[in-house]
């Protein structure tokens, strides 16, 4: 009994230490109380994970939230109490036809869009080609959002309070040292699944950089949000495929300690949508609700211009076929 009593201070120190570590990796918190009543927000991939938490939080702020998803089953994961503020629409970013049809529906239904959150993404997927002849990760994570944003830009410009575009990216962009000038003509960037993901996110940030420059003098802003290392279905797939089952069991407690929940991961995208202090702030990269410096590659105007021109050619080529 005496020995147990002596261990209490050590046990307390361990618990406090673990709490502080967990709190540190949880990151920043969006504390904005902005009322979004009467405003329309689109969240791609908003039925699960980070997108779901972003959608729910914005609905609670009064926004009319349009959630895009690819199948009926994803819709079942959202709480019923906010369904009056939430609407589901089908969108598959791997299909230019689907993106165009979605854009037409939005134009028929709404006069303006306050915010577009390009959140939907795939990670660590096997390589395969889309119906538009692009590699799936590249089109889902970059070329699809590129087209979608252009098609909805007129409605975002029409927002009376200044429209906001939030591109959800990640720290993986820092692994990219260069981009192939032609991308093998089809958006095929790398033979590594992780590298393909990182490169697609770097392309998305280059898009944000170029778009912010083209929007100079307007009330529309575009910024990048890094949600951090979040425990979502995307990461579960990665860990299940790369770790031995025994090692996975050993690692998961550490992963829980050093990663974020979807609610915590949603804080930076929410900050970019809600913060009144960010009105007029554009072309920036945010992590834990604080502006950070991205990799030099992703703010290289020459590379961003080349990618922009090539992307327009890809998209226009497919639309004319």
mmCIF file of C-alpha atoms in Angstrom:
data_model
loop_
_atom_site.group_PDB
_atom_site.id
_atom_site.type_symbol
_atom_site.label_atom_id
_atom_site.label_comp_id
_atom_site.label_asym_id
_atom_site.label_seq_id
_atom_site.Cartn_x
_atom_site.Cartn_y
_atom_site.Cartn_z
ATOM 1 C CA UNK A 1 0.000 0.000 0.000
ATOM 2 C CA UNK A 2 2.832 2.373 0.861
ATOM 3 C CA UNK A 3 4.576 1.627 -2.414
ATOM 4 C CA UNK A 4 1.390 2.385 -4.319
ATOM 5 C CA UNK A 5 1.075 5.725 -2.560
ATOM 6 C CA UNK A 6 4.630 6.587 -3.533
ATOM 7 C CA UNK A 7 3.784 5.904 -7.167
ATOM 8 C CA UNK A 8 0.898 8.393 -7.239
ATOM 9 C CA UNK A 9 3.085 11.461 -8.047
ATOM 10 C CA UNK A 10 4.793 9.581 -10.881
ATOM 11 C CA UNK A 11 1.496 8.355 -12.291
ATOM 12 C CA UNK A 12 0.086 11.874 -12.064
ATOM 13 C CA UNK A 13 3.101 13.253 -13.904
ATOM 14 C CA UNK A 14 2.660 10.680 -16.667
ATOM 15 C CA UNK A 15 -1.046 11.492 -17.058
ATOM 16 C CA UNK A 16 -0.390 15.243 -17.120
ATOM 17 C CA UNK A 17 2.432 14.750 -19.594
ATOM 18 C CA UNK A 18 0.266 12.675 -21.913
ATOM 19 C CA UNK A 19 -2.511 15.256 -21.686
ATOM 20 C CA UNK A 20 -0.131 18.088 -22.600
ATOM 21 C CA UNK A 21 1.259 16.123 -25.538
ATOM 22 C CA UNK A 22 -2.243 15.322 -26.744
ATOM 23 C CA UNK A 23 -3.333 18.918 -26.355
ATOM 24 C CA UNK A 24 -0.284 20.163 -28.255
ATOM 25 C CA UNK A 25 -0.938 17.934 -31.270
ATOM 26 C CA UNK A 26 -4.654 18.825 -31.211
ATOM 27 C CA UNK A 27 -3.631 22.181 -32.693
ATOM 28 C CA UNK A 28 -5.454 25.486 -32.877
ATOM 29 C CA UNK A 29 -9.149 26.108 -32.284
ATOM 30 C CA UNK A 30 -11.449 28.311 -34.349
ATOM 31 C CA UNK A 31 -13.180 30.682 -31.921
ATOM 32 C CA UNK A 32 -15.148 32.712 -34.467
ATOM 33 C CA UNK A 33 -18.830 33.354 -33.757
ATOM 34 C CA UNK A 34 -19.701 34.602 -37.247
ATOM 35 C CA UNK A 35 -23.387 34.292 -38.137
ATOM 36 C CA UNK A 36 -23.806 32.748 -41.594
ATOM 37 C CA UNK A 37 -27.585 32.945 -41.757
ATOM 38 C CA UNK A 38 -28.685 33.450 -45.353
ATOM 39 C CA UNK A 39 -25.333 32.391 -46.800
ATOM 40 C CA UNK A 40 -24.646 29.308 -48.913
ATOM 41 C CA UNK A 41 -21.548 27.193 -48.423
ATOM 42 C CA UNK A 42 -20.437 24.185 -50.485
ATOM 43 C CA UNK A 43 -18.293 21.516 -48.838
ATOM 44 C CA UNK A 44 -16.992 18.778 -51.123
ATOM 45 C CA UNK A 45 -16.586 15.412 -49.447
ATOM 46 C CA UNK A 46 -18.657 16.721 -46.551
ATOM 47 C CA UNK A 47 -20.369 13.504 -45.486
ATOM 48 C CA UNK A 48 -17.467 12.007 -43.540
ATOM 49 C CA UNK A 49 -14.288 12.955 -41.697
ATOM 50 C CA UNK A 50 -13.056 16.541 -41.720
ATOM 51 C CA UNK A 51 -15.641 17.655 -44.267
ATOM 52 C CA UNK A 52 -18.466 16.348 -42.126
ATOM 53 C CA UNK A 53 -17.306 18.339 -39.107
ATOM 54 C CA UNK A 54 -16.855 21.469 -41.209
ATOM 55 C CA UNK A 55 -20.354 21.070 -42.656
ATOM 56 C CA UNK A 56 -21.992 20.517 -39.263
ATOM 57 C CA UNK A 57 -20.208 23.481 -37.692
ATOM 58 C CA UNK A 58 -21.209 25.811 -40.532
ATOM 59 C CA UNK A 59 -24.809 24.572 -40.401
ATOM 60 C CA UNK A 60 -24.865 25.428 -36.701
ATOM 61 C CA UNK A 61 -23.753 28.951 -37.667
ATOM 62 C CA UNK A 62 -26.884 29.263 -39.806
ATOM 63 C CA UNK A 63 -25.399 28.593 -43.241
ATOM 64 C CA UNK A 64 -27.186 26.648 -45.934
ATOM 65 C CA UNK A 65 -24.596 23.907 -46.479
ATOM 66 C CA UNK A 66 -24.493 21.906 -49.687
ATOM 67 C CA UNK A 67 -22.581 18.684 -49.112
ATOM 68 C CA UNK A 68 -21.235 16.747 -52.049
ATOM 69 C CA UNK A 69 -20.818 12.981 -51.866
ATOM 70 C CA UNK A 70 -20.409 10.068 -54.254
ATOM 71 C CA UNK A 71 -22.790 7.487 -52.784
ATOM 72 C CA UNK A 72 -25.990 7.159 -50.800
ATOM 73 C CA UNK A 73 -24.364 5.404 -47.837
ATOM 74 C CA UNK A 74 -22.178 8.398 -46.963
ATOM 75 C CA UNK A 75 -25.307 10.423 -46.220
ATOM 76 C CA UNK A 76 -26.286 8.225 -43.296
ATOM 77 C CA UNK A 77 -23.383 9.392 -41.132
ATOM 78 C CA UNK A 78 -24.700 12.893 -40.411
ATOM 79 C CA UNK A 79 -26.819 13.922 -37.413
ATOM 80 C CA UNK A 80 -30.522 14.366 -38.216
ATOM 81 C CA UNK A 81 -30.914 17.509 -36.126
ATOM 82 C CA UNK A 82 -29.118 19.669 -38.685
ATOM 83 C CA UNK A 83 -30.733 18.240 -41.818
ATOM 84 C CA UNK A 84 -32.783 21.403 -42.334
ATOM 85 C CA UNK A 85 -29.549 23.283 -42.969
ATOM 86 C CA UNK A 86 -27.845 20.505 -44.921
ATOM 87 C CA UNK A 87 -28.431 19.348 -48.453
ATOM 88 C CA UNK A 88 -26.751 16.492 -50.263
ATOM 89 C CA UNK A 89 -25.869 16.640 -53.948
ATOM 90 C CA UNK A 90 -24.061 14.043 -55.987
ATOM 91 C CA UNK A 91 -20.598 14.969 -57.243
ATOM 92 C CA UNK A 92 -17.763 12.798 -58.472
ATOM 93 C CA UNK A 93 -14.568 14.782 -58.928
ATOM 94 C CA UNK A 94 -13.164 11.982 -61.060
ATOM 95 C CA UNK A 95 -15.673 12.916 -63.771
ATOM 96 C CA UNK A 96 -15.676 16.240 -65.608
ATOM 97 C CA UNK A 97 -19.234 15.524 -66.740
ATOM 98 C CA UNK A 98 -20.331 15.108 -63.116
ATOM 99 C CA UNK A 99 -18.646 18.394 -62.179
ATOM 100 C CA UNK A 100 -20.382 20.236 -65.014
ATOM 101 C CA UNK A 101 -23.772 18.754 -64.096
ATOM 102 C CA UNK A 102 -23.253 19.708 -60.442
ATOM 103 C CA UNK A 103 -22.312 23.250 -61.439
ATOM 104 C CA UNK A 104 -25.481 23.568 -63.506
ATOM 105 C CA UNK A 105 -27.634 22.430 -60.578
ATOM 106 C CA UNK A 106 -25.962 24.978 -58.288
ATOM 107 C CA UNK A 107 -26.480 27.770 -60.832
ATOM 108 C CA UNK A 108 -30.140 26.835 -61.170
ATOM 109 C CA UNK A 109 -30.655 26.812 -57.393
ATOM 110 C CA UNK A 110 -28.545 29.657 -55.991
ATOM 111 C CA UNK A 111 -27.762 33.261 -56.855
ATOM 112 C CA UNK A 112 -24.507 33.388 -54.894
ATOM 113 C CA UNK A 113 -22.079 31.263 -52.885
ATOM 114 C CA UNK A 114 -20.355 32.631 -49.820
ATOM 115 C CA UNK A 115 -17.729 29.897 -49.521
ATOM 116 C CA UNK A 116 -16.471 26.873 -51.437
ATOM 117 C CA UNK A 117 -14.489 24.383 -49.353
ATOM 118 C CA UNK A 118 -12.563 22.022 -51.632
ATOM 119 C CA UNK A 119 -12.146 19.274 -49.067
ATOM 120 C CA UNK A 120 -12.761 15.995 -50.942
ATOM 121 C CA UNK A 121 -9.620 13.971 -51.574
ATOM 122 C CA UNK A 122 -8.257 10.466 -51.960
ATOM 123 C CA UNK A 123 -5.038 9.149 -50.426
ATOM 124 C CA UNK A 124 -2.717 6.217 -51.055
ATOM 125 C CA UNK A 125 -4.882 4.754 -53.793
ATOM 126 C CA UNK A 126 -3.778 2.315 -56.449
ATOM 127 C CA UNK A 127 -3.139 3.958 -59.782
ATOM 128 C CA UNK A 128 -5.984 3.842 -62.263
ATOM 129 C CA UNK A 129 -7.357 6.098 -64.966
ATOM 130 C CA UNK A 130 -10.570 8.086 -64.871
ATOM 131 C CA UNK A 131 -13.136 8.314 -67.655
ATOM 132 C CA UNK A 132 -11.382 11.550 -68.638
ATOM 133 C CA UNK A 133 -8.039 9.741 -69.069
ATOM 134 C CA UNK A 134 -6.301 11.195 -66.034
ATOM 135 C CA UNK A 135 -4.756 9.411 -63.068
ATOM 136 C CA UNK A 136 -7.404 9.156 -60.339
ATOM 137 C CA UNK A 137 -5.530 10.795 -57.441
ATOM 138 C CA UNK A 138 -4.413 13.681 -59.642
ATOM 139 C CA UNK A 139 -7.917 14.385 -60.950
ATOM 140 C CA UNK A 140 -9.737 13.948 -57.624
ATOM 141 C CA UNK A 141 -7.331 16.033 -55.551
ATOM 142 C CA UNK A 142 -6.371 18.700 -58.055
ATOM 143 C CA UNK A 143 -7.846 18.809 -61.547
ATOM 144 C CA UNK A 144 -11.431 18.226 -60.363
ATOM 145 C CA UNK A 145 -11.313 21.075 -57.795
ATOM 146 C CA UNK A 146 -9.579 23.236 -60.433
ATOM 147 C CA UNK A 147 -12.510 22.810 -62.806
ATOM 148 C CA UNK A 148 -15.175 23.035 -60.111
ATOM 149 C CA UNK A 149 -13.780 26.302 -58.751
ATOM 150 C CA UNK A 150 -13.694 27.879 -62.212
ATOM 151 C CA UNK A 151 -17.274 26.835 -62.952
ATOM 152 C CA UNK A 152 -18.577 28.288 -59.663
ATOM 153 C CA UNK A 153 -16.423 31.403 -59.614
ATOM 154 C CA UNK A 154 -19.156 33.687 -60.948
ATOM 155 C CA UNK A 155 -21.461 32.734 -58.049
ATOM 156 C CA UNK A 156 -18.647 33.249 -55.546
ATOM 157 C CA UNK A 157 -18.043 36.700 -57.035
ATOM 158 C CA UNK A 158 -21.758 37.392 -56.557
ATOM 159 C CA UNK A 159 -21.533 36.971 -52.773
ATOM 160 C CA UNK A 160 -22.351 40.389 -51.274
ATOM 161 C CA UNK A 161 -19.987 39.852 -48.331
ATOM 162 C CA UNK A 162 -16.993 38.736 -50.375
ATOM 163 C CA UNK A 163 -16.671 35.106 -51.356
ATOM 164 C CA UNK A 164 -14.140 32.708 -49.885
ATOM 165 C CA UNK A 165 -12.447 29.679 -51.432
ATOM 166 C CA UNK A 166 -10.735 27.255 -49.071
ATOM 167 C CA UNK A 167 -8.522 24.536 -50.521
ATOM 168 C CA UNK A 168 -7.806 21.793 -48.002
ATOM 169 C CA UNK A 169 -4.235 20.629 -48.484
ATOM 170 C CA UNK A 170 -1.559 19.189 -46.193
ATOM 171 C CA UNK A 171 2.073 19.267 -45.103
ATOM 172 C CA UNK A 172 2.843 16.498 -47.598
ATOM 173 C CA UNK A 173 3.354 19.222 -50.189
ATOM 174 C CA UNK A 174 6.784 19.835 -48.624
ATOM 175 C CA UNK A 175 8.003 16.456 -49.911
ATOM 176 C CA UNK A 176 7.697 17.688 -53.497
ATOM 177 C CA UNK A 177 10.950 19.059 -54.887
ATOM 178 C CA UNK A 178 9.815 19.605 -58.459
ATOM 179 C CA UNK A 179 7.022 18.905 -60.926
ATOM 180 C CA UNK A 180 7.428 17.286 -64.312
ATOM 181 C CA UNK A 181 6.696 19.891 -66.992
ATOM 182 C CA UNK A 182 4.279 17.718 -68.978
ATOM 183 C CA UNK A 183 3.084 15.395 -66.174
ATOM 184 C CA UNK A 184 3.326 12.564 -68.738
ATOM 185 C CA UNK A 185 0.494 14.370 -70.612
ATOM 186 C CA UNK A 186 -2.107 12.625 -68.466
ATOM 187 C CA UNK A 187 -1.551 13.880 -64.934
ATOM 188 C CA UNK A 188 0.563 10.868 -64.031
ATOM 189 C CA UNK A 189 3.123 12.375 -61.709
ATOM 190 C CA UNK A 190 4.757 9.557 -59.768
ATOM 191 C CA UNK A 191 5.094 5.803 -59.366
ATOM 192 C CA UNK A 192 4.712 6.171 -55.582
ATOM 193 C CA UNK A 193 1.192 6.409 -54.163
ATOM 194 C CA UNK A 194 2.299 8.737 -51.373
ATOM 195 C CA UNK A 195 4.300 10.915 -53.770
ATOM 196 C CA UNK A 196 1.306 11.108 -56.124
ATOM 197 C CA UNK A 197 -0.808 12.357 -53.211
ATOM 198 C CA UNK A 198 1.814 14.911 -52.153
ATOM 199 C CA UNK A 199 2.214 16.159 -55.726
ATOM 200 C CA UNK A 200 -1.537 16.523 -56.199
ATOM 201 C CA UNK A 201 -1.697 18.664 -53.060
ATOM 202 C CA UNK A 202 1.272 20.742 -54.203
ATOM 203 C CA UNK A 203 -0.596 21.353 -57.474
ATOM 204 C CA UNK A 204 -3.658 22.450 -55.488
ATOM 205 C CA UNK A 205 -1.552 24.980 -53.596
ATOM 206 C CA UNK A 206 0.006 26.250 -56.815
ATOM 207 C CA UNK A 207 -3.553 26.714 -58.082
ATOM 208 C CA UNK A 208 -4.400 28.754 -54.972
ATOM 209 C CA UNK A 209 -1.341 30.928 -55.522
ATOM 210 C CA UNK A 210 -2.148 31.643 -59.160
ATOM 211 C CA UNK A 211 -5.871 32.100 -58.500
ATOM 212 C CA UNK A 212 -5.194 34.608 -55.714
ATOM 213 C CA UNK A 213 -3.141 36.691 -58.140
ATOM 214 C CA UNK A 214 -5.865 36.568 -60.783
ATOM 215 C CA UNK A 215 -8.434 37.698 -58.185
ATOM 216 C CA UNK A 216 -6.466 40.806 -57.205
ATOM 217 C CA UNK A 217 -8.807 43.764 -56.866
ATOM 218 C CA UNK A 218 -11.883 41.627 -56.221
ATOM 219 C CA UNK A 219 -13.622 40.715 -52.965
ATOM 220 C CA UNK A 220 -12.984 36.969 -53.449
ATOM 221 C CA UNK A 221 -10.194 35.317 -51.488
ATOM 222 C CA UNK A 222 -8.576 31.899 -51.759
ATOM 223 C CA UNK A 223 -6.445 30.291 -49.061
ATOM 224 C CA UNK A 224 -5.012 26.878 -48.211
ATOM 225 C CA UNK A 225 -5.884 24.999 -45.017
ATOM 226 C CA UNK A 226 -3.690 22.285 -43.545
ATOM 227 C CA UNK A 227 -5.905 20.229 -41.191
ATOM 228 C CA UNK A 228 -2.929 18.306 -39.811
ATOM 229 C CA UNK A 229 -2.517 14.596 -39.190
ATOM 230 C CA UNK A 230 -6.165 13.564 -38.740
ATOM 231 C CA UNK A 231 -7.609 10.149 -37.907
ATOM 232 C CA UNK A 232 -9.911 9.686 -40.893
ATOM 233 C CA UNK A 233 -10.815 6.803 -43.184
ATOM 234 C CA UNK A 234 -8.048 7.925 -45.552
ATOM 235 C CA UNK A 235 -5.365 7.373 -42.924
ATOM 236 C CA UNK A 236 -6.898 4.094 -41.753
ATOM 237 C CA UNK A 237 -6.522 2.756 -45.278
ATOM 238 C CA UNK A 238 -2.879 3.843 -45.339
ATOM 239 C CA UNK A 239 -2.007 2.257 -41.994
ATOM 240 C CA UNK A 240 -3.877 -0.959 -42.749
ATOM 241 C CA UNK A 241 -1.975 -1.392 -46.007
ATOM 242 C CA UNK A 242 1.508 -0.419 -44.825
ATOM 243 C CA UNK A 243 1.771 -1.905 -41.321
ATOM 244 C CA UNK A 244 1.857 -5.536 -40.249
ATOM 245 C CA UNK A 245 -1.283 -6.236 -38.137
ATOM 246 C CA UNK A 246 0.836 -6.806 -35.001
ATOM 247 C CA UNK A 247 2.875 -3.636 -35.513
ATOM 248 C CA UNK A 248 -0.323 -1.754 -36.259
ATOM 249 C CA UNK A 249 -1.744 -2.671 -32.848
ATOM 250 C CA UNK A 250 1.455 -1.456 -31.197
ATOM 251 C CA UNK A 251 1.502 1.789 -33.164
ATOM 252 C CA UNK A 252 -2.145 2.838 -32.935
ATOM 253 C CA UNK A 253 -1.963 4.197 -29.339
ATOM 254 C CA UNK A 254 0.950 6.399 -30.418
ATOM 255 C CA UNK A 255 -0.937 7.445 -33.535
ATOM 256 C CA UNK A 256 -3.931 8.408 -31.371
ATOM 257 C CA UNK A 257 -1.656 10.478 -29.130
ATOM 258 C CA UNK A 258 0.080 12.331 -31.966
ATOM 259 C CA UNK A 259 -2.869 12.878 -34.317
ATOM 260 C CA UNK A 260 -6.101 14.857 -34.427
ATOM 261 C CA UNK A 261 -9.748 13.887 -34.378
ATOM 262 C CA UNK A 262 -11.866 15.024 -37.358
ATOM 263 C CA UNK A 263 -13.318 17.795 -35.162
ATOM 264 C CA UNK A 264 -9.812 19.066 -34.398
ATOM 265 C CA UNK A 265 -8.811 18.746 -38.042
ATOM 266 C CA UNK A 266 -11.789 20.869 -39.087
ATOM 267 C CA UNK A 267 -10.651 23.927 -37.103
ATOM 268 C CA UNK A 268 -8.352 25.517 -39.694
ATOM 269 C CA UNK A 269 -10.812 25.222 -42.619
ATOM 270 C CA UNK A 270 -13.505 26.662 -40.334
ATOM 271 C CA UNK A 271 -11.202 29.529 -39.367
ATOM 272 C CA UNK A 272 -10.702 30.419 -43.029
ATOM 273 C CA UNK A 273 -14.449 30.431 -43.677
ATOM 274 C CA UNK A 274 -15.538 32.222 -40.505
ATOM 275 C CA UNK A 275 -12.826 34.637 -39.348
ATOM 276 C CA UNK A 276 -13.760 38.298 -39.932
ATOM 277 C CA UNK A 277 -10.065 39.155 -39.597
ATOM 278 C CA UNK A 278 -9.290 37.316 -42.844
ATOM 279 C CA UNK A 279 -11.423 39.520 -45.066
ATOM 280 C CA UNK A 280 -9.077 40.518 -47.876
ATOM 281 C CA UNK A 281 -6.402 38.003 -46.867
ATOM 282 C CA UNK A 282 -5.662 35.772 -49.848
ATOM 283 C CA UNK A 283 -3.077 33.394 -51.281
ATOM 284 C CA UNK A 284 -1.921 32.221 -47.847
ATOM 285 C CA UNK A 285 -1.260 28.861 -46.222
ATOM 286 C CA UNK A 286 -2.743 28.230 -42.762
ATOM 287 C CA UNK A 287 -2.061 25.507 -40.216
ATOM 288 C CA UNK A 288 -3.587 25.337 -36.721
ATOM 289 C CA UNK A 289 -5.520 28.532 -37.537
ATOM 290 C CA UNK A 290 -2.261 30.451 -38.010
ATOM 291 C CA UNK A 291 -0.638 31.621 -41.220
ATOM 292 C CA UNK A 292 2.479 29.603 -42.081
ATOM 293 C CA UNK A 293 5.051 29.643 -44.869
ATOM 294 C CA UNK A 294 4.445 26.930 -47.488
ATOM 295 C CA UNK A 295 7.285 25.349 -49.425
ATOM 296 C CA UNK A 296 8.987 27.734 -51.893
ATOM 297 C CA UNK A 297 7.806 25.527 -54.769
ATOM 298 C CA UNK A 298 4.148 26.253 -54.016
ATOM 299 C CA UNK A 299 4.570 30.025 -54.260
ATOM 300 C CA UNK A 300 6.679 29.915 -57.411
ATOM 301 C CA UNK A 301 4.697 32.096 -59.810
ATOM 302 C CA UNK A 302 6.414 30.719 -62.915
ATOM 303 C CA UNK A 303 5.561 27.111 -62.029
ATOM 304 C CA UNK A 304 2.035 28.125 -61.003
ATOM 305 C CA UNK A 305 1.509 29.895 -64.337
ATOM 306 C CA UNK A 306 2.733 26.886 -66.311
ATOM 307 C CA UNK A 307 0.503 24.506 -64.364
ATOM 308 C CA UNK A 308 -2.490 26.844 -64.803
ATOM 309 C CA UNK A 309 -2.055 26.995 -68.587
ATOM 310 C CA UNK A 310 -1.578 23.236 -68.838
ATOM 311 C CA UNK A 311 -4.608 22.565 -66.614
ATOM 312 C CA UNK A 312 -6.837 24.813 -68.715
ATOM 313 C CA UNK A 313 -5.675 22.951 -71.809
ATOM 314 C CA UNK A 314 -6.472 19.582 -70.194
ATOM 315 C CA UNK A 315 -9.915 20.690 -69.063
ATOM 316 C CA UNK A 316 -10.840 22.447 -72.308
ATOM 317 C CA UNK A 317 -9.645 19.479 -74.340
ATOM 318 C CA UNK A 318 -11.925 17.151 -72.436
ATOM 319 C CA UNK A 319 -14.892 19.523 -72.640
ATOM 320 C CA UNK A 320 -14.564 19.690 -76.395
ATOM 321 C CA UNK A 321 -14.437 15.916 -76.893
#
